[in-house]
Amino acid sequence: MALDEAGQIADPGVTEIDAIVIGAGPVGLFAVFELGLVDIKTIVIDILGKPGGQCSELYPEKPIYDIPALPTVTGQELTDRLMEQIKPFGAQFVFGERVDELTRGEDGRFHLKTDAGREIKAKVVVIAAGGGSFTPKRPPLEGIEAFEGSSVFYAVRRMEEMRGKDVLVVGGGDSALDWTLNLASVANSLTLLHRRDEFRGAPHSVEKMRALVAEGKVRLLIGQMTKLHGEGGALEAVTVKTADGEERVTATAMLPFFGLTMKLGPVASWGLNLNENLILVDTERFETSEKGIFAIGDINWYPGKLKLILSGFHEAALMAQQAHKYVYPDKKLLFQYTTSSSNLQKKLGVK
Ligand code: FAD
């Protein structure tokens, strides 16, 4: 997988595929494996900038103790291992985009559209959207909506867009620190604003940030934003309240990293039968009320459902059996073990 300059997996640029997996959490990633074993090619889309869903976003360093055969594994390590395991299938990834629309076209294919305007068609859709899409928390500033998308960004899609700008990064976690480090050499000026002089992010990032401050490449400001200034969506400055009073900080781009909340989001409007905000599925195929659309992992509901990673893995295996019928209606699927099937081993690149 190629990485672009922002460290993201390069844009697939593909508009048609066998299967789209919505959500790159552990269950979405394992779905790539199960679909790959039955020759179904996938694109995975996630609103986050990286794979792993809750595991890498909410508890990357916490040990998980109930993954079969892994007595202990952290959220990040599980994600890394899944990424390694699915490598042979060459899935393509779209990060930083939310799937907003899902409809069935007259051609019988599913048509999917993201918030970035990307359109992809697929024969089957696998919703592995977990607790819903992670949504950035908006700073409580009057009129901020008018600047969103033009001067205020909750994610950086392309570092080049920040070139020559007076960038104000706000927050004290890993995202704020990472983007401070990445953009310091690209921006015209970079100010990191946090409400106190203590950071939640990785200690080595804090160290690097402080080194840039000492070299005069980054300005560190302790305080809170109170007002935005600018017109027509073009930000000019931000008033910041500090211990010494109020200061007007020049800023033509602002990146607030105030954390994420999980919301069901657009999934609710796709016309699928729901049970209290979860998608109803059967337990034989994990198919929704729409044929060809599956739901696996934390997003689905059936009697006895347990929101565990291992349940999602099982659901992915059964889902792939049915998905094969839609992608290859004329082919019969033979049950095979990876230990003994040379055909499967070839696909896994071990033969
Ligand atoms: P998620 O991990 O939630 O991933 C879903 C992904 O879909 C997200 O990345 C989201 O951004 C994306 N998404 C959603 N909607 C859209 C959209 N419209 N467009 C694009 N992307 C979208 N489970 C265990 O089995 N054992 C444990 O010990 C354990 N410990 C846990 C500890 C904590 C603190 C937490 C919070 C959870 C724990 N869990 C544990 C639960 C486990 O993390 C979940 O069951 C698991 O993450 C579900 O995986 P998933 O792939 O279904 O969904």
CSV table of C-alpha atoms and ligand atoms in Angstrom, one decimal:
chain,number,residue,atom,x,y,z
A,1,MET,CA,0.0,0.0,0.0
A,2,ALA,CA,1.5,3.3,-1.0
A,3,LEU,CA,1.4,6.2,1.5
A,4,ASP,CA,0.8,9.8,0.4
A,5,GLU,CA,2.6,12.8,1.8
A,6,ALA,CA,0.1,13.0,4.7
A,7,GLY,CA,0.9,9.5,5.7
A,8,GLN,CA,-2.4,8.2,4.4
A,9,ILE,CA,-2.9,5.2,2.2
A,10,ALA,CA,-3.0,6.5,-1.4
A,11,ASP,CA,-6.3,7.2,-3.1
A,12,PRO,CA,-7.5,4.1,-4.9
A,13,GLY,CA,-9.1,6.1,-7.8
A,14,VAL,CA,-11.4,3.1,-8.5
A,15,THR,CA,-15.1,3.6,-9.2
A,16,GLU,CA,-16.3,0.0,-9.4
A,17,ILE,CA,-15.6,-3.0,-7.2
A,18,ASP,CA,-17.1,-6.3,-6.0
A,19,ALA,CA,-17.6,-5.2,-2.4
A,20,ILE,CA,-17.5,-2.0,-0.4
A,21,VAL,CA,-16.8,-2.4,3.3
A,22,ILE,CA,-18.0,0.6,5.3
A,23,GLY,CA,-15.8,0.9,8.4
A,24,ALA,CA,-12.2,-0.1,8.9
A,25,GLY,CA,-12.7,-1.3,12.5
A,26,PRO,CA,-11.5,-4.8,13.4
A,27,VAL,CA,-14.6,-6.4,12.0
A,28,GLY,CA,-14.4,-4.4,8.7
A,29,LEU,CA,-10.7,-5.4,8.4
A,30,PHE,CA,-11.5,-9.1,9.0
A,31,ALA,CA,-14.3,-8.9,6.5
A,32,VAL,CA,-11.6,-8.1,3.8
A,33,PHE,CA,-9.9,-11.4,4.8
A,34,GLU,CA,-13.1,-13.6,4.6
A,35,LEU,CA,-14.2,-11.9,1.3
A,36,GLY,CA,-10.7,-12.3,-0.1
A,37,LEU,CA,-10.7,-16.0,0.5
A,38,VAL,CA,-13.7,-16.3,-1.7
A,39,ASP,CA,-12.2,-14.0,-4.4
A,40,ILE,CA,-14.2,-10.9,-3.7
A,41,LYS,CA,-12.3,-7.7,-4.1
A,42,THR,CA,-12.9,-4.9,-1.7
A,43,ILE,CA,-12.6,-1.2,-1.0
A,44,VAL,CA,-12.8,-0.1,2.6
A,45,ILE,CA,-13.9,3.4,3.5
A,46,ASP,CA,-13.6,5.0,6.9
A,47,ILE,CA,-14.2,8.5,8.2
A,48,LEU,CA,-11.1,8.2,10.4
A,49,GLY,CA,-7.6,8.8,9.0
A,50,LYS,CA,-6.4,5.3,9.9
A,51,PRO,CA,-7.6,1.7,10.3
A,52,GLY,CA,-8.7,0.1,13.6
A,53,GLY,CA,-12.0,1.8,14.5
A,54,GLN,CA,-12.6,1.8,18.3
A,55,CYS,CA,-9.4,-0.3,18.9
A,56,SER,CA,-7.0,2.3,17.6
A,57,GLU,CA,-9.0,5.4,18.3
A,58,LEU,CA,-10.3,4.7,21.8
A,59,TYR,CA,-7.9,2.2,23.4
A,60,PRO,CA,-4.8,1.7,21.3
A,61,GLU,CA,-2.6,0.9,24.3
A,62,LYS,CA,-5.1,-1.1,26.4
A,63,PRO,CA,-4.7,-4.9,26.4
A,64,ILE,CA,-7.6,-7.0,25.1
A,65,TYR,CA,-7.7,-10.4,26.7
A,66,ASP,CA,-10.5,-12.2,24.8
A,67,ILE,CA,-9.2,-12.6,21.3
A,68,PRO,CA,-8.9,-16.3,20.6
A,69,ALA,CA,-5.3,-17.6,20.8
A,70,LEU,CA,-3.9,-14.1,21.7
A,71,PRO,CA,-3.8,-14.1,25.5
A,72,THR,CA,-3.1,-10.4,25.4
A,73,VAL,CA,-3.0,-7.9,22.6
A,74,THR,CA,-3.4,-4.1,22.6
A,75,GLY,CA,-6.0,-2.3,20.4
A,76,GLN,CA,-3.2,-1.0,18.1
A,77,GLU,CA,-1.4,-4.3,17.9
A,78,LEU,CA,-4.6,-6.1,17.0
A,79,THR,CA,-5.2,-3.6,14.2
A,80,ASP,CA,-1.6,-3.9,12.9
A,81,ARG,CA,-1.9,-7.7,12.9
A,82,LEU,CA,-5.2,-7.6,11.0
A,83,MET,CA,-3.7,-5.2,8.5
A,84,GLU,CA,-0.8,-7.7,8.1
A,85,GLN,CA,-3.2,-10.6,7.7
A,86,ILE,CA,-5.3,-9.0,5.0
A,87,LYS,CA,-2.3,-7.8,2.9
A,88,PRO,CA,-2.4,-10.7,0.4
A,89,PHE,CA,-5.9,-9.5,-0.8
A,90,GLY,CA,-4.8,-6.0,-1.8
A,91,ALA,CA,-7.8,-4.2,-0.5
A,92,GLN,CA,-7.9,-0.6,-1.3
A,93,PHE,CA,-8.6,2.0,1.4
A,94,VAL,CA,-10.2,5.4,1.5
A,95,PHE,CA,-9.6,7.2,4.7
A,96,GLY,CA,-11.0,10.5,6.0
A,97,GLU,CA,-14.3,10.2,4.1
A,98,ARG,CA,-17.7,9.4,5.4
A,99,VAL,CA,-20.2,7.3,3.4
A,100,ASP,CA,-23.2,9.5,3.2
A,101,GLU,CA,-25.4,7.9,0.5
A,102,LEU,CA,-26.2,4.3,-0.3
A,103,THR,CA,-28.8,3.5,-3.0
A,104,ARG,CA,-29.4,0.7,-5.5
A,105,GLY,CA,-29.1,1.9,-9.1
A,106,GLU,CA,-31.1,0.7,-12.1
A,107,ASP,CA,-28.1,-1.4,-13.0
A,108,GLY,CA,-28.7,-3.5,-9.9
A,109,ARG,CA,-25.4,-2.3,-8.3
A,110,PHE,CA,-25.2,-0.4,-5.1
A,111,HIS,CA,-24.2,3.3,-5.6
A,112,LEU,CA,-22.3,4.8,-2.8
A,113,LYS,CA,-21.3,8.4,-2.2
A,114,THR,CA,-19.0,9.9,0.3
A,115,ASP,CA,-18.9,13.4,1.9
A,116,ALA,CA,-16.0,14.2,-0.4
A,117,GLY,CA,-18.2,13.5,-3.5
A,118,ARG,CA,-16.5,10.2,-4.3
A,119,GLU,CA,-18.8,7.7,-6.0
A,120,ILE,CA,-18.2,4.0,-6.1
A,121,LYS,CA,-20.4,1.2,-7.4
A,122,ALA,CA,-20.4,-2.3,-5.9
A,123,LYS,CA,-22.2,-5.6,-6.2
A,124,VAL,CA,-22.4,-6.0,-2.4
A,125,VAL,CA,-22.1,-3.7,0.6
A,126,VAL,CA,-20.8,-4.7,4.0
A,127,ILE,CA,-21.7,-2.2,6.7
A,128,ALA,CA,-19.1,-2.6,9.5
A,129,ALA,CA,-19.8,0.8,10.9
A,130,GLY,CA,-19.5,-0.1,14.6
A,131,GLY,CA,-21.1,2.4,16.9
A,132,GLY,CA,-21.4,4.8,14.0
A,133,SER,CA,-19.2,7.4,12.4
A,134,PHE,CA,-16.7,9.1,14.6
A,135,THR,CA,-17.5,12.8,14.4
A,136,PRO,CA,-15.2,15.6,15.5
A,137,LYS,CA,-16.4,17.7,18.4
A,138,ARG,CA,-17.0,21.3,17.4
A,139,PRO,CA,-15.4,24.1,19.5
A,140,PRO,CA,-18.2,26.2,21.2
A,141,LEU,CA,-17.5,29.4,19.2
A,142,GLU,CA,-20.2,31.5,17.7
A,143,GLY,CA,-20.4,31.4,13.9
A,144,ILE,CA,-17.8,28.6,13.5
A,145,GLU,CA,-20.0,26.8,10.9
A,146,ALA,CA,-19.5,29.6,8.4
A,147,PHE,CA,-15.7,28.9,8.4
A,148,GLU,CA,-15.9,25.1,8.3
A,149,GLY,CA,-14.5,23.5,5.2
A,150,SER,CA,-12.9,26.8,4.0
A,151,SER,CA,-10.8,27.9,7.0
A,152,VAL,CA,-11.7,25.5,9.8
A,153,PHE,CA,-10.8,21.9,9.3
A,154,TYR,CA,-11.3,18.9,11.6
A,155,ALA,CA,-8.9,16.7,9.5
A,156,VAL,CA,-6.1,17.5,7.0
A,157,ARG,CA,-6.7,15.7,3.7
A,158,ARG,CA,-3.7,17.2,1.9
A,159,MET,CA,-0.8,18.9,3.7
A,160,GLU,CA,-0.3,21.1,0.6
A,161,GLU,CA,-3.6,22.9,1.3
A,162,MET,CA,-1.9,24.4,4.4
A,163,ARG,CA,1.2,25.7,2.6
A,164,GLY,CA,1.8,29.4,3.2
A,165,LYS,CA,-1.1,29.7,5.7
A,166,ASP,CA,-1.0,31.1,9.2
A,167,VAL,CA,-2.2,27.9,10.9
A,168,LEU,CA,-3.7,27.7,14.4
A,169,VAL,CA,-3.7,24.1,15.8
A,170,VAL,CA,-5.9,23.8,18.9
A,171,GLY,CA,-5.8,20.8,21.3
A,172,GLY,CA,-3.5,18.8,23.5
A,173,GLY,CA,-3.8,15.2,22.2
A,174,ASP,CA,-2.0,13.2,19.6
A,175,SER,CA,-3.8,14.7,16.6
A,176,ALA,CA,-2.9,18.3,17.6
A,177,LEU,CA,0.7,17.4,18.2
A,178,ASP,CA,1.1,15.3,15.1
A,179,TRP,CA,-0.3,18.0,12.9
A,180,THR,CA,1.9,20.6,14.6
A,181,LEU,CA,4.9,18.5,13.8
A,182,ASN,CA,3.9,17.8,10.3
A,183,LEU,CA,2.8,21.3,9.3
A,184,ALA,CA,5.5,23.4,11.0
A,185,SER,CA,7.6,23.3,7.9
A,186,VAL,CA,4.7,23.8,5.4
A,187,ALA,CA,2.8,26.7,7.1
A,188,ASN,CA,3.8,30.3,6.9
A,189,SER,CA,3.4,30.4,10.7
A,190,LEU,CA,2.1,27.8,13.2
A,191,THR,CA,0.6,28.4,16.6
A,192,LEU,CA,-0.3,25.5,18.9
A,193,LEU,CA,-3.0,26.6,21.3
A,194,HIS,CA,-3.9,24.5,24.4
A,195,ARG,CA,-5.8,25.4,27.5
A,196,ARG,CA,-2.9,24.2,29.8
A,197,ASP,CA,0.8,23.5,29.5
A,198,GLU,CA,0.3,19.8,29.8
A,199,PHE,CA,-0.3,17.5,26.8
A,200,ARG,CA,-2.1,14.1,26.6
A,201,GLY,CA,-0.2,13.1,23.5
A,202,ALA,CA,2.7,10.7,23.1
A,203,PRO,CA,5.7,12.0,25.2
A,204,HIS,CA,8.1,11.9,22.2
A,205,SER,CA,5.7,14.1,20.2
A,206,VAL,CA,5.6,16.6,23.1
A,207,GLU,CA,9.4,16.6,23.2
A,208,LYS,CA,9.6,17.3,19.4
A,209,MET,CA,7.0,20.0,19.7
A,210,ARG,CA,8.9,21.7,22.5
A,211,ALA,CA,12.1,21.5,20.4
A,212,LEU,CA,10.3,23.3,17.5
A,213,VAL,CA,9.1,25.9,20.0
A,214,ALA,CA,12.6,26.4,21.3
A,215,GLU,CA,13.9,26.8,17.7
A,216,GLY,CA,11.2,29.5,17.0
A,217,LYS,CA,9.4,27.3,14.4
A,218,VAL,CA,6.3,26.9,16.4
A,219,ARG,CA,4.6,29.3,18.8
A,220,LEU,CA,3.0,27.6,21.9
A,221,LEU,CA,0.1,29.6,23.4
A,222,ILE,CA,-1.8,28.6,26.6
A,223,GLY,CA,-5.3,29.9,26.6
A,224,GLN,CA,-8.8,29.5,25.2
A,225,MET,CA,-10.4,30.8,22.0
A,226,THR,CA,-13.2,33.2,22.5
A,227,LYS,CA,-14.0,34.7,19.0
A,228,LEU,CA,-13.4,34.2,15.3
A,229,HIS,CA,-12.7,37.1,12.9
A,230,GLY,CA,-13.1,37.0,9.1
A,231,GLU,CA,-15.7,37.2,6.3
A,232,GLY,CA,-17.2,35.0,3.7
A,233,GLY,CA,-15.7,31.8,5.2
A,234,ALA,CA,-12.1,33.3,5.1
A,235,LEU,CA,-10.7,33.3,8.6
A,236,GLU,CA,-8.3,36.2,9.5
A,237,ALA,CA,-7.7,36.0,13.2
A,238,VAL,CA,-8.9,34.4,16.5
A,239,THR,CA,-9.2,36.1,19.8
A,240,VAL,CA,-7.5,34.0,22.5
A,241,LYS,CA,-7.9,34.6,26.3
A,242,THR,CA,-4.7,33.9,28.1
A,243,ALA,CA,-3.5,34.4,31.7
A,244,ASP,CA,-2.2,37.9,30.6
A,245,GLY,CA,-5.4,39.0,29.0
A,246,GLU,CA,-6.8,38.8,25.4
A,247,GLU,CA,-4.7,38.4,22.3
A,248,ARG,CA,-5.7,38.5,18.6
A,249,VAL,CA,-3.8,35.7,16.9
A,250,THR,CA,-3.5,35.9,13.1
A,251,ALA,CA,-4.9,32.7,11.6
A,252,THR,CA,-6.0,31.9,8.1
A,253,ALA,CA,-6.5,28.2,8.9
A,254,MET,CA,-7.6,26.6,12.1
A,255,LEU,CA,-7.4,23.0,13.0
A,256,PRO,CA,-9.3,22.2,16.2
A,257,PHE,CA,-8.8,18.7,17.7
A,258,PHE,CA,-11.2,18.5,20.5
A,259,GLY,CA,-11.8,14.8,20.3
A,260,LEU,CA,-14.5,12.7,18.6
A,261,THR,CA,-17.9,11.5,19.4
A,262,MET,CA,-19.6,8.5,17.9
A,263,LYS,CA,-22.9,9.1,16.1
A,264,LEU,CA,-24.9,6.6,14.0
A,265,GLY,CA,-24.9,9.2,11.3
A,266,PRO,CA,-26.0,8.6,7.7
A,267,VAL,CA,-26.5,4.8,8.2
A,268,ALA,CA,-29.9,5.6,9.8
A,269,SER,CA,-31.2,7.1,6.5
A,270,TRP,CA,-30.4,4.2,4.2
A,271,GLY,CA,-33.9,2.6,4.6
A,272,LEU,CA,-32.7,-0.5,6.4
A,273,ASN,CA,-34.8,-2.1,9.1
A,274,LEU,CA,-33.4,-1.0,12.5
A,275,ASN,CA,-33.8,-2.0,16.1
A,276,GLU,CA,-33.0,0.9,18.4
A,277,ASN,CA,-30.4,2.4,16.0
A,278,LEU,CA,-28.8,-1.0,15.2
A,279,ILE,CA,-29.3,-2.8,11.9
A,280,LEU,CA,-31.4,-5.9,12.1
A,281,VAL,CA,-29.8,-8.9,10.5
A,282,ASP,CA,-30.5,-12.7,10.3
A,283,THR,CA,-27.9,-15.0,11.9
A,284,GLU,CA,-27.3,-17.2,8.9
A,285,ARG,CA,-26.0,-14.6,6.5
A,286,PHE,CA,-25.9,-11.4,8.5
A,287,GLU,CA,-27.9,-9.7,5.7
A,288,THR,CA,-30.0,-6.7,6.3
A,289,SER,CA,-33.6,-6.1,5.1
A,290,GLU,CA,-32.0,-5.2,1.7
A,291,LYS,CA,-30.6,-8.2,-0.2
A,292,GLY,CA,-26.9,-7.7,-0.9
A,293,ILE,CA,-26.3,-5.3,2.0
A,294,PHE,CA,-24.8,-7.0,5.0
A,295,ALA,CA,-24.2,-5.6,8.5
A,296,ILE,CA,-21.5,-7.1,10.8
A,297,GLY,CA,-19.9,-6.1,14.1
A,298,ASP,CA,-21.2,-3.6,16.6
A,299,ILE,CA,-23.6,-2.0,14.2
A,300,ASN,CA,-25.9,-5.0,13.9
A,301,TRP,CA,-28.5,-6.6,16.1
A,302,TYR,CA,-30.0,-10.1,16.4
A,303,PRO,CA,-31.3,-11.9,19.4
A,304,GLY,CA,-28.4,-12.8,21.7
A,305,LYS,CA,-26.0,-10.3,20.0
A,306,LEU,CA,-22.8,-9.7,22.0
A,307,LYS,CA,-20.8,-6.6,21.0
A,308,LEU,CA,-17.5,-8.4,21.0
A,309,ILE,CA,-14.8,-8.5,18.4
A,310,LEU,CA,-14.9,-12.2,18.1
A,311,SER,CA,-18.6,-12.2,17.4
A,312,GLY,CA,-17.9,-9.8,14.5
A,313,PHE,CA,-15.2,-12.1,13.1
A,314,HIS,CA,-17.7,-15.0,13.0
A,315,GLU,CA,-20.3,-12.8,11.4
A,316,ALA,CA,-17.8,-11.8,8.7
A,317,ALA,CA,-17.1,-15.5,7.8
A,318,LEU,CA,-20.8,-16.3,7.3
A,319,MET,CA,-21.5,-13.0,5.5
A,320,ALA,CA,-18.8,-13.9,2.9
A,321,GLN,CA,-20.5,-17.2,2.0
A,322,GLN,CA,-23.7,-15.3,1.0
A,323,ALA,CA,-21.8,-12.4,-0.6
A,324,HIS,CA,-20.1,-15.0,-2.9
A,325,LYS,CA,-23.6,-15.9,-4.3
A,326,TYR,CA,-24.2,-12.3,-5.4
A,327,VAL,CA,-20.7,-11.7,-6.8
A,328,TYR,CA,-20.4,-15.1,-8.5
A,329,PRO,CA,-24.0,-16.3,-9.1
A,330,ASP,CA,-22.9,-19.1,-11.4
A,331,LYS,CA,-20.1,-20.5,-9.2
A,332,LYS,CA,-20.6,-23.0,-6.4
A,333,LEU,CA,-18.5,-22.3,-3.3
A,334,LEU,CA,-16.6,-25.3,-1.9
A,335,PHE,CA,-15.9,-25.3,1.8
A,336,GLN,CA,-12.2,-25.5,2.4
A,337,TYR,CA,-9.7,-25.2,5.2
A,338,THR,CA,-6.7,-22.8,5.0
A,339,THR,CA,-4.5,-25.6,6.5
A,340,SER,CA,-5.1,-28.0,3.7
A,341,SER,CA,-6.4,-26.1,0.6
A,342,SER,CA,-3.6,-25.3,-1.8
A,343,ASN,CA,-6.0,-23.0,-3.6
A,344,LEU,CA,-6.6,-20.9,-0.4
A,345,GLN,CA,-2.8,-21.0,0.4
A,346,LYS,CA,-2.1,-19.6,-3.1
A,347,LYS,CA,-4.5,-16.7,-2.4
A,348,LEU,CA,-2.7,-16.1,0.9
A,349,GLY,CA,0.6,-16.1,-0.8
A,350,VAL,CA,2.0,-18.9,1.3
A,351,LYS,CA,2.1,-21.5,-1.5
B,1,FAD,P1,-15.7,-0.1,15.2
B,1,FAD,O1,-14.5,-0.5,15.9
B,1,FAD,O2,-16.6,0.9,15.9
B,1,FAD,O3,-15.3,0.5,13.8
B,1,FAD,C1,-16.3,1.1,12.9
B,1,FAD,C2,-15.7,2.0,12.0
B,1,FAD,O4,-16.7,2.5,11.0
B,1,FAD,C3,-15.2,3.3,12.7
B,1,FAD,O5,-13.8,3.5,12.4
B,1,FAD,C4,-16.0,4.4,12.1
B,1,FAD,O6,-15.3,5.6,11.8
B,1,FAD,C5,-16.5,3.8,10.7
B,1,FAD,N1,-17.7,4.4,10.2
B,1,FAD,C6,-18.9,4.4,10.8
B,1,FAD,N2,-19.8,4.9,9.9
B,1,FAD,C7,-19.2,5.3,8.8
B,1,FAD,C8,-19.6,5.9,7.6
B,1,FAD,N3,-20.8,6.3,7.4
B,1,FAD,N4,-18.6,6.2,6.7
B,1,FAD,C9,-17.3,5.8,6.9
B,1,FAD,N5,-16.9,5.2,8.0
B,1,FAD,C10,-17.8,5.0,9.0
B,1,FAD,N6,-14.3,-5.9,22.6
B,1,FAD,C11,-13.8,-7.1,22.8
B,1,FAD,O7,-14.1,-8.1,22.1
B,1,FAD,N7,-13.0,-7.3,23.9
B,1,FAD,C12,-12.5,-6.2,24.7
B,1,FAD,O8,-11.8,-6.4,25.6
B,1,FAD,C13,-13.0,-4.9,24.4
B,1,FAD,N8,-12.6,-3.9,25.1
B,1,FAD,C14,-13.1,-2.6,24.8
B,1,FAD,C15,-12.7,-1.5,25.5
B,1,FAD,C16,-13.2,-0.2,25.2
B,1,FAD,C17,-12.7,1.0,26.0
B,1,FAD,C18,-14.1,-0.1,24.2
B,1,FAD,C19,-14.6,1.3,23.8
B,1,FAD,C20,-14.5,-1.2,23.4
B,1,FAD,C21,-14.1,-2.4,23.7
B,1,FAD,N9,-14.5,-3.6,23.0
B,1,FAD,C22,-14.0,-4.8,23.3
B,1,FAD,C23,-15.5,-3.5,21.9
B,1,FAD,C24,-14.8,-3.5,20.6
B,1,FAD,O9,-13.9,-2.5,20.5
B,1,FAD,C25,-15.9,-3.4,19.5
B,1,FAD,O10,-16.7,-4.5,19.6
B,1,FAD,C26,-15.2,-3.4,18.1
B,1,FAD,O11,-14.4,-2.3,17.9
B,1,FAD,C27,-16.3,-3.4,17.1
B,1,FAD,O12,-15.7,-3.4,15.8
B,1,FAD,P2,-16.4,-2.9,14.5
B,1,FAD,O13,-15.4,-3.1,13.4
B,1,FAD,O14,-17.7,-3.5,14.4
B,1,FAD,O15,-16.7,-1.3,14.8
